[in-house]
Amino acid sequence: YIEMPDDLTGRLEGRSSIGRLGVVVHSTAANIECGFRGRIVLELANMGRIPVKLYPGMRICSISFETLTSPAEVPYYKKKSAKYVNQKNP
């Protein structure tokens, strides 16, 4: 579970070591919006020809954060279109 401040945004990226095995960590949802509150869902897919074992604690992705110069006017949790506020499950 993560609670993003209103002045911080994030981006999820797969690690190259796992990508070279054919594993995609996210298909479309790489951005973590200011004000997001909930669980980050990984959209894992094996695009390779061989099975890949993933283990608890294995480093498969990273998140980079960027601070805005001012808080978002409408953070994610205040958007009427926000579908995933406080999500606990995928």
Short mmCIF file of C-alpha atoms in Angstrom, two decimals, residues 12-30 41-49 51-52 59-62:
data_model
loop_
_atom_site.label_atom_id
_atom_site.label_comp_id
_atom_site.label_asym_id
_atom_site.label_seq_id
_atom_site.Cartn_x
_atom_site.Cartn_y
_atom_site.Cartn_z
CA LEU A 12 7.29 2.19 -12.47
CA GLU A 13 9.89 0.55 -14.70
CA GLY A 14 10.87 -3.06 -15.17
CA ARG A 15 14.48 -3.99 -14.48
CA SER A 16 16.54 -4.80 -17.56
CA SER A 17 17.74 -8.11 -16.11
CA ILE A 18 14.17 -9.40 -15.95
CA GLY A 19 13.28 -7.83 -19.31
CA ARG A 20 16.08 -9.75 -20.99
CA LEU A 21 14.35 -12.93 -19.87
CA GLY A 22 11.21 -11.81 -21.71
CA VAL A 23 9.25 -10.67 -18.66
CA VAL A 24 7.23 -7.47 -18.98
CA VAL A 25 6.45 -5.82 -15.63
CA HIS A 26 3.83 -3.34 -16.81
CA SER A 27 1.84 -3.14 -20.01
CA THR A 28 0.21 0.25 -19.70
CA ALA A 29 0.07 1.53 -16.13
CA ALA A 30 3.57 2.87 -15.48
CA VAL A 41 -0.58 -3.48 -9.47
CA LEU A 42 2.08 -5.09 -11.63
CA GLU A 43 0.87 -6.27 -15.05
CA LEU A 44 3.29 -9.17 -15.37
CA ALA A 45 3.59 -11.12 -18.61
CA ASN A 46 6.16 -13.58 -19.91
CA MET A 47 6.73 -12.76 -23.57
CA GLY A 48 9.59 -15.25 -23.88
CA ARG A 49 9.58 -18.87 -24.95
CA PRO A 51 9.14 -20.30 -18.20
CA VAL A 52 10.64 -17.80 -15.75
CA ARG A 59 13.94 -7.29 -7.65
CA ILE A 60 11.88 -7.06 -10.83
CA CYS A 61 11.09 -3.36 -11.01
CA SER A 62 11.96 0.05 -9.65
#
